[in-house]
Structure formats: structure tokens, C-alpha cells
XYZ file of C-alpha atoms in Angstrom:
688
model
C 0.000 0.000 0.000
C 1.468 3.364 -0.980
C 2.191 6.253 1.368
C -0.308 8.449 -0.447
C -3.138 6.459 1.108
C -1.957 7.033 4.670
C -4.288 9.994 5.375
C -7.247 7.890 4.225
C -6.217 5.037 6.492
C -6.174 7.475 9.386
C -9.904 7.938 8.998
C -10.449 4.194 9.383
C -8.458 3.745 12.584
C -10.039 2.471 15.781
C -8.901 5.608 17.567
C -10.938 7.975 15.429
C -13.992 5.734 15.611
C -13.829 5.898 19.378
C -13.254 9.643 19.191
C -16.425 10.085 17.152
C -18.365 7.983 19.626
C -17.419 10.258 22.507
C -17.960 13.500 20.578
C -14.303 14.090 19.810
C -13.173 13.412 23.376
C -10.747 16.019 24.744
C -7.152 16.965 25.406
C -5.369 17.848 28.561
C -3.252 19.904 26.305
C -1.564 23.146 26.386
C -4.591 25.380 26.340
C -6.891 24.162 29.086
C -10.352 25.411 29.935
C -9.157 28.694 31.436
C -8.557 29.878 27.878
C -12.299 30.192 27.450
C -12.442 33.088 29.849
C -9.661 35.038 28.164
C -10.007 37.756 25.561
C -8.155 35.950 22.804
C -8.671 38.313 19.898
C -5.585 40.449 20.627
C -2.635 39.492 18.429
C 0.092 41.009 20.644
C 3.128 38.717 20.971
C 6.393 39.025 22.926
C 9.185 40.523 20.850
C 11.476 37.597 21.680
C 9.046 35.303 19.793
C 9.119 37.237 16.514
C 9.058 34.743 13.625
C 9.741 31.750 15.876
C 8.088 28.410 15.099
C 7.428 27.240 18.648
C 5.282 24.690 20.480
C 4.721 25.261 24.200
C 3.613 22.317 26.331
C 1.341 23.499 29.126
C 2.440 22.694 32.686
C -0.948 21.157 33.494
C -0.419 18.619 30.729
C 2.956 17.650 32.184
C 1.419 17.075 35.606
C -1.466 15.007 34.231
C 1.142 12.608 32.830
C 2.901 12.291 36.165
C 3.861 8.628 35.753
C 5.318 9.088 32.304
C 8.670 10.162 30.966
C 9.068 13.133 28.651
C 9.248 10.607 25.793
C 5.628 9.601 26.458
C 4.489 13.218 26.818
C 6.054 14.238 23.504
C 4.659 11.168 21.728
C 1.056 12.187 22.329
C 1.359 15.969 22.429
C 3.620 17.086 19.609
C 4.380 16.607 15.941
C 7.920 15.310 16.477
C 8.838 11.631 16.040
C 9.581 9.632 19.192
C 11.485 6.394 18.615
C 10.967 4.198 21.667
C 12.328 0.762 22.565
C 9.662 0.453 25.309
C 9.264 1.762 28.828
C 12.542 2.357 30.669
C 14.559 1.745 27.503
C 16.113 4.129 25.016
C 13.662 6.754 23.694
C 14.849 9.493 21.350
C 13.078 12.350 19.552
C 13.621 13.855 16.120
C 12.195 16.883 14.309
C 11.176 17.159 10.686
C 12.706 13.983 9.268
C 16.114 14.447 10.885
C 17.845 12.093 13.328
C 17.892 12.208 17.180
C 21.449 13.580 17.160
C 20.145 16.602 15.212
C 17.888 17.486 18.162
C 19.468 19.735 20.785
C 18.146 19.450 24.357
C 18.655 21.939 27.175
C 17.733 21.784 30.852
C 17.599 25.208 32.519
C 19.815 26.472 29.695
C 22.521 23.768 29.916
C 22.848 21.356 27.002
C 22.323 17.748 28.162
C 22.967 15.887 24.889
C 25.441 13.063 25.403
C 28.848 14.144 24.034
C 29.436 10.495 23.118
C 26.244 9.838 21.142
C 24.968 13.356 20.495
C 21.424 12.383 21.511
C 19.319 12.436 24.681
C 17.443 9.505 26.210
C 14.036 10.976 27.080
C 13.005 7.822 28.967
C 15.326 9.007 31.759
C 13.574 12.394 32.112
C 10.502 12.175 34.398
C 7.754 14.623 33.436
C 7.306 15.122 37.202
C 10.645 17.004 37.136
C 9.707 19.380 34.302
C 7.671 22.554 34.891
C 8.144 24.202 31.502
C 8.749 22.553 28.138
C 8.819 24.042 24.659
C 9.880 22.927 21.199
C 11.758 25.226 18.818
C 11.299 23.844 15.327
C 13.981 23.982 12.644
C 15.575 27.402 12.165
C 14.155 28.653 15.474
C 16.721 26.604 17.425
C 19.492 28.991 16.300
C 18.113 31.520 18.801
C 19.276 29.239 21.640
C 22.190 27.123 20.391
C 23.885 25.712 17.307
C 23.733 22.134 16.050
C 19.951 21.787 16.110
C 19.521 20.863 12.453
C 16.060 19.540 13.306
C 15.170 21.636 16.320
C 15.540 22.138 20.051
C 13.717 20.822 23.129
C 13.842 23.301 26.038
C 13.180 21.832 29.481
C 13.144 23.846 32.689
C 12.137 23.860 36.317
C 10.300 26.804 37.837
C 10.494 28.868 41.016
C 6.695 29.253 41.051
C 6.145 27.778 44.512
C 3.305 28.719 46.845
C 4.116 30.384 50.157
C 4.290 28.125 53.192
C 4.938 24.391 53.393
C 3.570 22.066 50.722
C 3.502 18.272 50.415
C 2.440 15.863 47.677
C 2.647 12.078 47.418
C 1.538 9.846 44.562
C 1.486 6.050 44.570
C 1.051 4.186 41.305
C 0.402 0.476 40.758
C 0.294 -1.026 37.277
C 0.323 -4.156 35.172
C 3.400 -6.398 35.187
C 3.951 -5.590 38.911
C 4.909 -2.001 38.102
C 5.226 0.455 40.999
C 5.717 4.213 40.779
C 6.244 6.553 43.716
C 6.343 10.350 43.502
C 6.903 12.783 46.353
C 7.470 16.525 46.602
C 8.104 18.867 49.519
C 8.088 22.641 48.961
C 8.559 25.754 51.046
C 7.956 29.312 49.899
C 8.297 32.819 51.325
C 8.775 36.301 49.905
C 12.463 35.672 49.297
C 13.015 31.907 49.451
C 11.620 29.083 47.333
C 12.735 25.521 48.098
C 11.606 22.284 46.449
C 12.612 18.634 46.786
C 11.203 16.043 44.373
C 11.796 12.291 44.209
C 10.697 9.585 41.779
C 11.149 5.830 42.105
C 9.910 3.369 39.485
C 10.399 -0.393 39.307
C 8.977 -3.319 37.385
C 9.837 -6.835 36.181
C 8.306 -5.564 32.918
C 7.638 -9.179 31.934
C 4.622 -8.785 29.666
C 3.659 -11.417 27.101
C 3.633 -10.851 23.352
C 3.241 -12.723 20.061
C 6.647 -13.377 18.512
C 6.161 -12.856 14.770
C 9.840 -13.606 14.131
C 9.503 -17.213 15.257
C 7.360 -20.120 14.060
C 6.663 -23.407 15.815
C 5.419 -26.543 14.105
C 2.209 -28.437 14.791
C 2.495 -32.191 14.217
C -0.059 -34.902 13.626
C 0.053 -38.320 15.274
C 2.571 -39.491 12.684
C 4.901 -36.571 13.397
C 4.136 -34.840 10.115
C 4.064 -31.051 10.104
C 0.494 -29.984 9.487
C 0.681 -26.317 10.464
C 2.751 -23.574 12.052
C 2.040 -20.747 14.465
C 3.703 -17.740 16.083
C 4.265 -18.523 19.772
C 3.328 -16.346 22.710
C 6.452 -15.457 24.674
C 7.322 -13.477 27.762
C 9.493 -10.367 27.680
C 12.675 -11.706 29.281
C 15.410 -9.703 30.952
C 13.474 -6.408 30.953
C 13.238 -5.315 34.590
C 14.181 -1.816 35.685
C 14.729 0.247 38.821
C 14.995 4.012 38.362
C 15.486 6.625 41.073
C 15.538 10.404 40.542
C 16.066 13.191 43.076
C 15.752 16.902 42.260
C 16.710 19.643 44.713
C 15.947 23.309 43.963
C 16.693 26.464 45.946
C 15.789 29.972 44.743
C 16.492 33.302 46.422
C 15.012 36.665 45.402
C 16.542 39.770 46.996
C 13.425 41.759 45.987
C 15.795 44.310 44.455
C 16.238 42.749 41.028
C 18.665 39.933 41.865
C 17.577 36.282 41.541
C 19.772 33.333 42.558
C 19.060 29.684 41.802
C 20.485 26.226 42.471
C 19.280 23.061 40.724
C 20.727 19.608 41.395
C 19.392 16.459 39.722
C 20.592 12.958 40.611
C 19.700 9.815 38.626
C 20.398 6.170 39.458
C 19.235 3.650 36.889
C 19.608 -0.140 36.741
C 17.989 -1.586 33.645
C 18.028 -4.949 31.968
C 17.865 -4.809 28.177
C 15.188 -7.222 26.933
C 15.723 -10.156 24.624
C 15.130 -9.529 20.929
C 12.361 -11.432 19.161
C 15.008 -12.818 16.770
C 17.181 -14.261 19.543
C 16.322 -17.953 19.632
C 18.858 -18.900 22.301
C 17.577 -20.669 25.397
C 20.710 -20.202 27.515
C 20.822 -17.816 30.454
C 22.300 -14.408 29.810
C 22.791 -10.977 31.325
C 22.252 -7.825 29.285
C 22.297 -4.856 31.647
C 22.859 -1.118 31.609
C 23.575 0.918 34.737
C 23.876 4.676 35.041
C 24.698 7.215 37.719
C 24.277 10.855 36.677
C 24.326 14.135 38.556
C 23.528 17.492 36.959
C 23.941 20.760 38.798
C 23.399 24.424 37.859
C 24.028 27.679 39.741
C 22.463 30.828 38.287
C 22.251 34.562 38.926
C 20.011 37.038 37.105
C 19.943 40.791 37.552
C 16.729 42.325 36.223
C 15.930 45.965 35.547
C 13.097 47.628 33.651
C 14.901 47.816 30.301
C 17.699 45.259 30.620
C 18.634 41.929 32.124
C 21.972 40.211 32.714
C 22.665 36.705 33.907
C 25.384 34.103 34.397
C 25.203 30.353 34.930
C 27.636 27.638 35.852
C 26.977 23.922 35.711
C 28.456 20.439 35.933
C 27.382 17.010 34.661
C 28.947 13.715 35.670
C 27.785 10.414 34.186
C 29.071 6.938 34.900
C 27.590 4.315 32.609
C 28.185 0.574 32.500
C 26.984 -1.937 29.936
C 27.499 -5.685 30.432
C 26.502 -8.483 28.094
C 27.401 -12.083 28.852
C 26.007 -15.563 28.182
C 26.178 -18.952 29.874
C 27.903 -21.085 27.247
C 28.000 -24.164 29.501
C 26.785 -25.065 32.962
C 28.102 -22.317 35.296
C 30.477 -21.189 32.561
C 29.838 -17.572 31.521
C 31.394 -15.782 28.565
C 31.552 -11.990 28.528
C 30.962 -10.418 25.120
C 30.795 -6.754 26.200
C 32.020 -4.999 29.318
C 31.778 -1.293 28.569
C 32.481 1.527 31.033
C 32.095 5.235 30.312
C 32.920 8.293 32.399
C 31.652 11.671 31.192
C 32.403 15.016 32.820
C 31.001 18.280 31.486
C 31.717 21.767 32.819
C 29.316 24.480 31.693
C 29.366 28.285 31.834
C 27.124 30.880 30.241
C 26.700 34.655 30.206
C 23.747 36.397 28.603
C 22.113 39.777 28.403
C 18.949 41.434 27.098
C 18.343 45.113 26.367
C 15.144 46.910 25.329
C 15.915 50.584 24.551
C 12.415 51.236 23.223
C 9.163 49.494 22.421
C 10.446 48.849 18.889
C 13.848 47.295 19.597
C 15.050 44.267 21.534
C 18.682 43.078 21.643
C 20.208 39.918 23.096
C 23.689 38.458 23.432
C 24.889 35.177 24.907
C 28.044 33.117 25.149
C 28.199 29.534 26.446
C 30.998 27.022 26.950
C 30.830 23.260 27.482
C 34.094 21.517 28.336
C 33.676 17.784 27.688
C 35.874 14.997 29.079
C 35.009 11.443 28.016
C 36.704 8.148 28.833
C 35.100 5.139 27.148
C 36.509 1.615 27.209
C 35.551 -1.977 26.519
C 38.149 -4.543 27.544
C 36.588 -7.108 25.206
C 37.356 -4.942 22.169
C 41.053 -4.255 21.758
C 43.241 -2.853 19.015
C 47.012 -3.170 19.006
C 49.195 -0.104 18.550
C 52.740 -1.489 18.564
C 53.052 -3.087 22.020
C 50.128 -1.132 23.482
C 46.547 -2.447 23.651
C 43.879 0.176 22.901
C 40.597 -0.567 24.671
C 38.713 2.687 24.069
C 39.326 6.400 23.938
C 40.031 9.188 26.422
C 39.285 12.567 24.880
C 38.454 16.133 25.862
C 36.851 18.855 23.786
C 35.845 22.458 24.388
C 32.588 23.561 22.758
C 31.868 27.290 22.456
C 28.731 28.932 21.141
C 27.954 32.636 21.030
C 25.227 34.719 19.422
C 23.869 38.238 19.116
C 20.393 39.139 17.914
C 18.386 42.237 17.101
C 14.599 42.274 16.919
C 12.719 45.177 15.394
C 8.996 45.849 15.467
C 8.393 49.056 13.492
C 4.635 48.703 13.878
C 2.154 46.409 15.565
C 1.632 44.307 12.449
C 5.278 43.683 11.481
C 8.258 42.175 13.278
C 11.758 41.225 12.087
C 14.695 39.500 13.741
C 18.299 38.787 12.760
C 20.617 36.358 14.607
C 24.341 35.786 14.150
C 25.834 32.718 15.855
C 29.366 31.335 15.942
C 30.324 27.841 17.183
C 33.655 26.192 17.931
C 34.296 22.519 18.716
C 37.825 21.662 19.794
C 40.011 23.881 17.634
C 37.607 23.988 14.685
C 35.436 27.036 14.081
C 32.232 26.749 12.116
C 31.522 29.381 9.475
C 29.206 32.122 10.682
C 25.644 30.908 11.291
C 23.124 33.570 10.229
C 19.354 33.417 10.700
C 16.586 35.793 9.706
C 12.974 35.795 10.921
C 9.939 37.835 9.967
C 6.279 37.787 10.883
C 3.287 39.929 10.105
C -0.319 40.190 11.193
C -2.390 40.098 8.015
C -5.779 40.255 9.733
C -6.920 41.152 13.229
C -10.057 39.148 12.528
C -8.970 35.677 13.494
C -5.512 36.927 14.484
C -4.038 35.607 11.233
C -0.257 35.876 11.269
C 2.308 34.833 8.639
C 5.790 33.720 9.711
C 8.920 33.022 7.725
C 12.573 32.282 8.443
C 15.831 31.168 6.860
C 18.910 29.865 8.639
C 22.226 28.201 8.128
C 23.387 25.625 10.685
C 26.264 23.271 11.496
C 26.639 20.142 13.610
C 30.010 18.706 14.536
C 30.562 14.918 14.798
C 30.189 13.397 18.258
C 33.100 11.822 20.084
C 31.772 8.319 19.290
C 31.504 9.284 15.623
C 35.193 10.165 15.662
C 36.813 7.732 18.093
C 34.515 4.782 18.944
C 36.190 1.351 18.834
C 35.729 -0.327 16.509
C 34.461 1.880 13.709
C 35.156 5.502 14.682
C 35.962 7.750 11.741
C 38.268 10.691 12.594
C 37.954 11.989 9.015
C 34.263 12.849 9.278
C 33.153 16.265 8.096
C 30.706 18.489 9.955
C 27.087 18.375 8.828
C 25.823 21.673 7.444
C 22.954 23.103 5.485
C 20.197 25.668 5.044
C 16.639 25.497 6.382
C 13.580 27.490 5.391
C 10.220 27.899 7.133
C 6.990 29.510 6.032
C 3.831 29.262 8.095
C 0.601 30.810 9.262
C -1.137 30.879 12.645
C -4.581 31.965 13.768
C -6.634 32.269 16.949
C -10.229 33.240 17.555
C -13.119 32.520 19.843
C -15.783 33.873 22.134
C -14.861 34.339 25.809
C -16.625 31.810 28.016
C -17.980 29.837 25.025
C -15.209 28.538 22.766
C -11.659 29.164 21.603
C -9.716 27.837 18.650
C -6.159 28.373 17.503
C -3.668 26.581 15.313
C -1.318 26.844 12.418
C 0.493 25.178 9.540
C 4.162 25.386 8.558
C 6.037 24.384 5.427
C 9.702 23.564 6.029
C 12.550 22.736 3.679
C 16.060 21.651 4.726
C 19.065 20.797 2.579
C 21.772 19.141 4.687
C 25.157 18.194 3.278
C 27.654 15.655 4.666
C 24.920 13.946 6.693
C 26.502 11.436 9.127
C 25.097 7.903 9.088
C 26.426 4.632 10.569
C 26.582 1.836 7.989
C 27.886 -1.768 8.072
C 31.407 -2.458 6.844
C 32.961 -5.535 5.238
C 34.851 -6.132 8.510
C 31.656 -6.994 10.379
C 31.076 -3.789 12.349
C 29.395 -0.422 11.732
C 31.224 2.795 10.956
C 29.973 6.354 10.328
C 30.398 8.135 7.032
C 29.140 11.293 5.377
C 26.257 11.095 2.922
C 26.542 13.677 0.171
C 23.169 15.344 0.781
C 19.813 14.828 2.485
C 16.685 16.774 1.554
C 14.138 16.919 4.397
C 10.931 18.825 3.791
C 7.250 18.698 4.610
C 4.344 20.194 6.514
C 3.525 20.490 10.222
C 0.002 21.364 11.327
C -1.656 21.720 14.724
C -4.965 22.877 16.146
C -6.286 23.500 19.672
C -9.987 23.759 20.464
C -11.667 24.589 23.748
C -15.440 24.433 24.202
C -17.828 24.928 27.090
C -20.973 23.279 25.662
C -23.031 23.633 28.840
C -22.436 24.906 32.340
C -19.697 23.049 34.272
C -18.675 20.976 31.227
C -15.378 21.683 29.485
C -14.080 20.090 26.314
C -10.514 20.554 25.087
C -9.029 19.100 21.925
C -5.509 19.186 20.526
C -4.380 17.601 17.259
C -1.243 17.597 15.116
C -0.240 16.112 11.785
C 3.143 15.976 10.039
C 4.207 14.949 6.561
C 7.997 14.535 6.565
C 9.751 13.104 3.514
C 13.466 12.823 4.303
C 15.274 11.812 1.129
C 18.843 10.611 0.750
C 20.020 12.450 -2.359
C 23.466 10.876 -1.989
C 26.103 11.357 -4.628
C 24.465 11.958 -7.988
C 27.535 10.471 -9.692
C 26.966 7.071 -8.073
C 24.192 5.049 -9.700
C 25.147 1.894 -7.789
C 23.905 3.221 -4.437
C 20.358 1.857 -4.058
C 19.654 4.215 -1.140
C 19.762 7.350 -3.317
C 16.300 8.853 -3.680
C 14.926 6.787 -0.778
C 13.437 7.713 2.597
C 15.917 7.633 5.489
C 15.584 4.638 7.848
C 13.169 4.959 10.789
C 11.681 8.235 9.565
C 7.876 8.002 9.123
C 6.450 10.042 6.263
C 3.180 10.544 8.127
C 2.561 11.010 11.837
C -0.374 12.362 13.792
C -1.467 12.784 17.392
C -4.754 13.576 19.062
C -5.439 14.295 22.706
C -8.749 15.136 24.300
C -9.994 16.022 27.760
C -13.604 16.157 28.946
C -14.102 17.530 32.458
C -17.146 17.986 34.673
C -16.790 19.278 38.227
C -14.175 16.988 39.818
C -14.293 14.342 37.072
C -11.954 14.233 34.072
C -11.725 11.858 31.112
C -8.550 11.865 29.014
C -8.069 10.253 25.601
C -4.766 10.043 23.710
C -4.090 8.710 20.221
C -0.971 8.602 18.055
C -0.258 7.322 14.555
C 3.000 6.582 12.717
C 3.106 5.425 9.108
C 5.369 2.577 8.061
C 9.088 3.065 8.627
C 11.904 1.460 6.690
C 14.754 -0.169 8.598
C 17.192 -0.181 5.671
C 18.418 2.707 3.557
C 17.421 0.817 0.382
C 13.742 0.857 1.513
C 13.295 -2.831 0.670
C 9.973 -4.511 1.488
C 11.413 -7.584 3.144
C 10.212 -9.055 6.438
C 12.867 -7.102 8.306
C 13.142 -4.211 5.858
C 10.198 -2.219 7.151
C 7.903 -1.780 10.142
C 4.147 -1.545 9.552
C 2.131 1.483 10.560
C 0.654 1.504 14.039
C -1.984 3.272 16.072
C -1.870 3.724 19.834
C -4.858 4.575 22.036
C -4.687 5.411 25.757
C -7.475 6.567 28.071
C -7.729 7.596 31.714
C -10.458 8.556 34.165
C -9.746 10.789 37.156
C -11.787 11.831 40.177
C -10.747 14.452 42.738
C -11.950 14.759 46.336
C -11.478 17.590 48.786
C -11.424 16.748 52.495
C -10.556 18.948 55.438
C -7.085 17.432 56.060
C -6.081 16.767 52.432
C -6.989 16.737 48.759
C -7.260 13.273 47.220
C -7.151 12.269 43.563
C -7.775 8.830 42.038
C -6.799 7.982 38.474
C -7.212 4.842 36.365
C -5.272 4.679 33.087
C -5.609 2.108 30.304
C -2.713 1.982 27.851
C -2.888 0.379 24.409
C -6.660 0.279 24.715
C -7.258 -1.926 21.665
C -4.366 -4.290 22.405
C -2.505 -3.288 19.242
C 0.284 -5.633 18.148
C 2.949 -3.148 17.052
C 6.678 -2.447 16.844
C 8.449 0.860 17.296
C 11.912 -0.613 16.673
C 12.703 -3.792 14.744
C 12.639 -6.987 16.874
C 11.804 -5.120 20.107
C 8.454 -6.388 21.456
C 5.985 -3.910 22.929
C 3.280 -4.524 25.582
C -0.386 -5.097 24.826
C -3.219 -3.599 26.836
C -2.121 -2.682 30.361
C -3.429 -0.727 33.335
C -2.201 1.775 35.926
C -3.903 3.101 39.049
C -2.737 6.191 40.966
C -3.571 7.730 44.322
C -2.443 11.308 44.894
C -2.515 12.866 48.369
C -1.903 16.581 48.980
C -2.177 17.504 52.689
C -3.685 20.911 53.522
C -1.031 22.484 55.708
C -1.439 25.827 57.476
C -0.503 28.585 55.066
C 1.730 31.505 55.868
C -0.224 34.515 57.141
């Protein structure tokens, strides 16, 4: 079936049939019911957002997904592609047909992409730890940092803490003996804000699934094969134990100076589950352990027309990966014993200046000093009489930018950004970006936005030095990106509100880095001549109050993202030229709805990904592509208010229709499963 029929197949999915049955359900999305009471027909926008293609995830939506990681939140509430190996396993995100390493991720301003892999594992980021999240698409990422050829995910905590002492505890119990605990203690006063959050999750994660990569025979009485079937198997070696602790302290002098301290500790012990293609019956251990601490100190000095700030941070990660098998009784053979130590020192200075209502200037300079030691004693190379078991490298990464934003009149805004990056001793050519937007109609708040930007991304340390396969001769990826879009918003206060937009994007990226198999039996990265990624992103938010005390919210997104390997036009032998990049869906869509009445709330979430190829040649073999899949989740929540505490009960059903699907080749995913949560918030005496 061709890709052109994908939008039609969307209309036949179980998710949309259910949605119709419940009157288009509802989202707990960014714009919640309070939008209905706002006057939304004023098109004023902050000058810092001139021309920016941006998606803001509302804090209430993050809290409603308390048991989920940021990977789950982004799956159902954005147009970006989330590639997940399952709960508590690697989950990465990618914008606009690019790869996860083309997505920059910051936490309170500090980049948290792994210097080894260039990507971020969103399964290790609890949504309970995130107060503000926004997505800067394509060219918009240049406003914050370089290297975001696809875009940028901004994550942050907030000092918005109520005065007095506050407590919250949530206990979750789910299928497969899954337990989730969440706790938070806060204290607030005029000057001080203090918060401590903790998350602990554990599960054997031993769900059953149908193994479509294996067939068993059915015999008759004479031992003749009369039929075959796909067996039901249990997800082996998939347990996890994750602990997160976040400490925040904020101090406001009340004279324009704000100080902050954020410290985040993670301890993770995860087994990596057996693949559906692994037919071995012997015992084995496949385990990944991680200890990470991230810390940031910040100071901001704020005045009426200008702001200055500095930050300093540190990240330390110890990661261990062990893979071994029992080759004979009590005789174990170790295949992989990898250890990595990563240390990152971070510093940033920034300033903002607004001389008049028409001008807005910014400047920032950041530095990340990376030190990485990676080794695997089971993989050795000989250099004379010395055995090489990994690499030990350091690299300084600098990024600085200045911008000027000009709004000559209410309807028109323009912005220019100049950024310069340096990795190691190599400077990137100047990275310019230009943005413009204009209000074409106050009726409906119709606004047009456009932008153009150059960008560069340097190879990661694994790209250059990983053993075996690292390629120190790799070139930096570079290219131009263009955006053109329109947004609108309208409504009637207290009755309904509707807003949305559509964006066309076009990116031409040269020297794209991709890991490919070699004749020596291992993978190695190389530069592809050119990749052309283009397409359309659309989104819409609707809020309705049909009758008194009833609120209906709906959020939907759709993306069409061809990402074509244009390769080297002189090489006709390369079968990947002109084909879609592996694991990039051409079509993706999400839908989230929320229906609330008094203290009751019903939440529905749906996501769709079209088929994805697993090989650059786009071959339709059994292992060459993954079929499309639909995912449907629902939850029902009831809140109670008692004199000593507020109580909330929530029942969630995931994979409502028991879909048999794959997100990554040969990685089984769970069928229908359940979670139940109890949230307790004591009512403590407030500060007078």
C-alpha cells in the first residue's frame, strides 16, 4: 500500500472511531479550559518570539502525565517523532525527518545531549521534574544554540512555589507488577523558594507478546508437520529500577537579583530485553547501569529595560553496559564490558536590552568543556606493544550569538541572529538566521511567519573515536533550512476558543553522518553527500464549554515529513539514493482530548505513525520495514477535597485496543495494560 493512502487510512483507525463515539473526546493539552475566559482576539506577541516556530507544552499537561517520561508526553502531544524501545529503555526524539542527534536538548539552559552519542534519552527524564517545556522547530533553534539541524527541546524547572509548606505524594500500581512513587516537599516565602522532588519506578516488565519472528510446528500423530504458528512469549530480561532526586533552591533579593540552584541525581539499573530474533535458550545478562548528577548555579539581575545573567553547571555520568552468556553449565562468557565516564563543565553569560518598544537586543556566550573516557576490555586494538581498549578525549565547545529584533509597527516584526560555534580547535563558518512575521488580519488573528537559517553540527566523540568503527575523518554536517507558516486564533470568551497553524519547512543538509555496516563486520559512520528533508507540520487546539460546568478541550497535530537521501548523484550503484531515510515516518499524527465535569476528568490520547523502513534501500522484506501503528490510551480521574487533604484517584488504560505493534525492529511492545494512581496533597497551614 502506498504512502499516499496514509491519510485515508487514518480515517479508518479504531482511535478515530472511538473519538467520534465520545464526541471528539478532549485533550489535557496546552490550552486548558481557562482559555475560554480570556479575551483571545488580541494578536500582541512578545518581541522575543518574533518569527519563531514554537510549540509550548502546558504545565498542566505535564502534571497530568505524572507517571510518564518526557518521551511519552512528547509522543502524544507534539508533531515530532519519538522512537521508543519500550518503557525504561532508550527513547529518542527527532524533528522534521532528521535524526535524534540533530535534536538539541537543554535543561535550565545547559545542554544535556550526550557528548558520546549526540542524543538524549528521554526515557530518563521524568515529566514530574519538568515545569516548563517548549519545542523550537527547525531554524528557530538557532536563537538558543547551534547544532539543532532539526530543532531544540527546552526543558526547565520553575520557582513558582506557593508560600508556606507544601507536600504531595503519589502512589502508582500497574500491570506487570509495576510500581511508581512520587513525592514533593516545597517551602515558599517572599524571598526563598525551596523544592525537593523524588521519583522511584520499578517493574519486572515481563509482559507477554506474540513473537512474529519465530514459528513453531504443529504435528499430527505421525509426526508430520500440518501447520505452524507464532508462539506467545514473555518479555525476558526487561526489569528496571529508576530513582531520581531533584533539589531546587531559589532566592530573590526583591531588588532585582535572583539566585538559583538546581541539582538532579539519577540512578538507573535496567536490563535490556531479549530480541524477538534471539532464539537462544541459555541464560544471559544484558544490563545497563547509570549514575548521573547534573547541577546548575544561576544569577540574574533584572531591571526595567535590561537583564543580565550568568550560569555555571556540571554534569557527571558513569555508565556501564554488560553483556554475557552462559555457554556451559556455570560457565559464563563476557561479550561486552563497557564503562564510560563523562564530565562536562558548563558556563554561560547572557544579556537582554530593550531601549524602546520597537527594539530588543540579546547576546549570549556559552561554553561546554567535555571529558570522556570510554573503554571496553573485550574490544582491543594493538598499537605497537600497546593495547587500545577505548578512547580518552576532551573537547571544548563554544557557542555565542547576538540578535536584534525590530517591530516598526504592531503588524510587522523582524529578527536577525548571528551565531558562531567552535568545537575543539575547529570554528564553524558564521551561522546567520533571519525571521519575519506579520499580522495580516486582526479578525482571526491571522499571522504569517517566515525564516531562513544556516546551521552546522560537529561529529560526536563516538563518531570520531569509537572502537571499533570511529571515523576521525568525518566532516561536519551543514545546510540551510527554510520555514513559512501561518497561525490563527479566535473565539468567544466563556464559550469557545480555537487556535492553530500550519508550517512548510525545507532543509538541505550536506555531509549527513550515518552509521553503515562495513565488510569487517562492524558499523562505521560516514558522510552522505546530501539529504533533503521537507514537509508540513500542522496543529490545532480547540476549547469548548458546551453547557455549564462541562469543558471540552481538543488538541491535534499532523506531520508529513519526507526525508530523502540524495546521496552522490555520480553514483548510480547506491540503491539508497532517492529513498526515505531509515526509521523516519512520512506521516505522523497525534490527538489528545480532555472532557471535564466538576471533579471528574476523562482523558483520551491517540498517536499514529506510518510505516518506517529499517534499511536505507527501503526494501519490502520481512525485516526491511515496520508496519504502521496506532496507539490509544485513556484515563479517568476523580478528585476529592477533604478537610485534612486533597485526594485524587486515576485509572489509566494503555494500548486500549491491544494493538500488536513495533516501534523498533525486533523489540516487542506490551499489549493492553493498566495503571492506578492515588495522589494525596495535605492541607497544611498557610503563611499569614
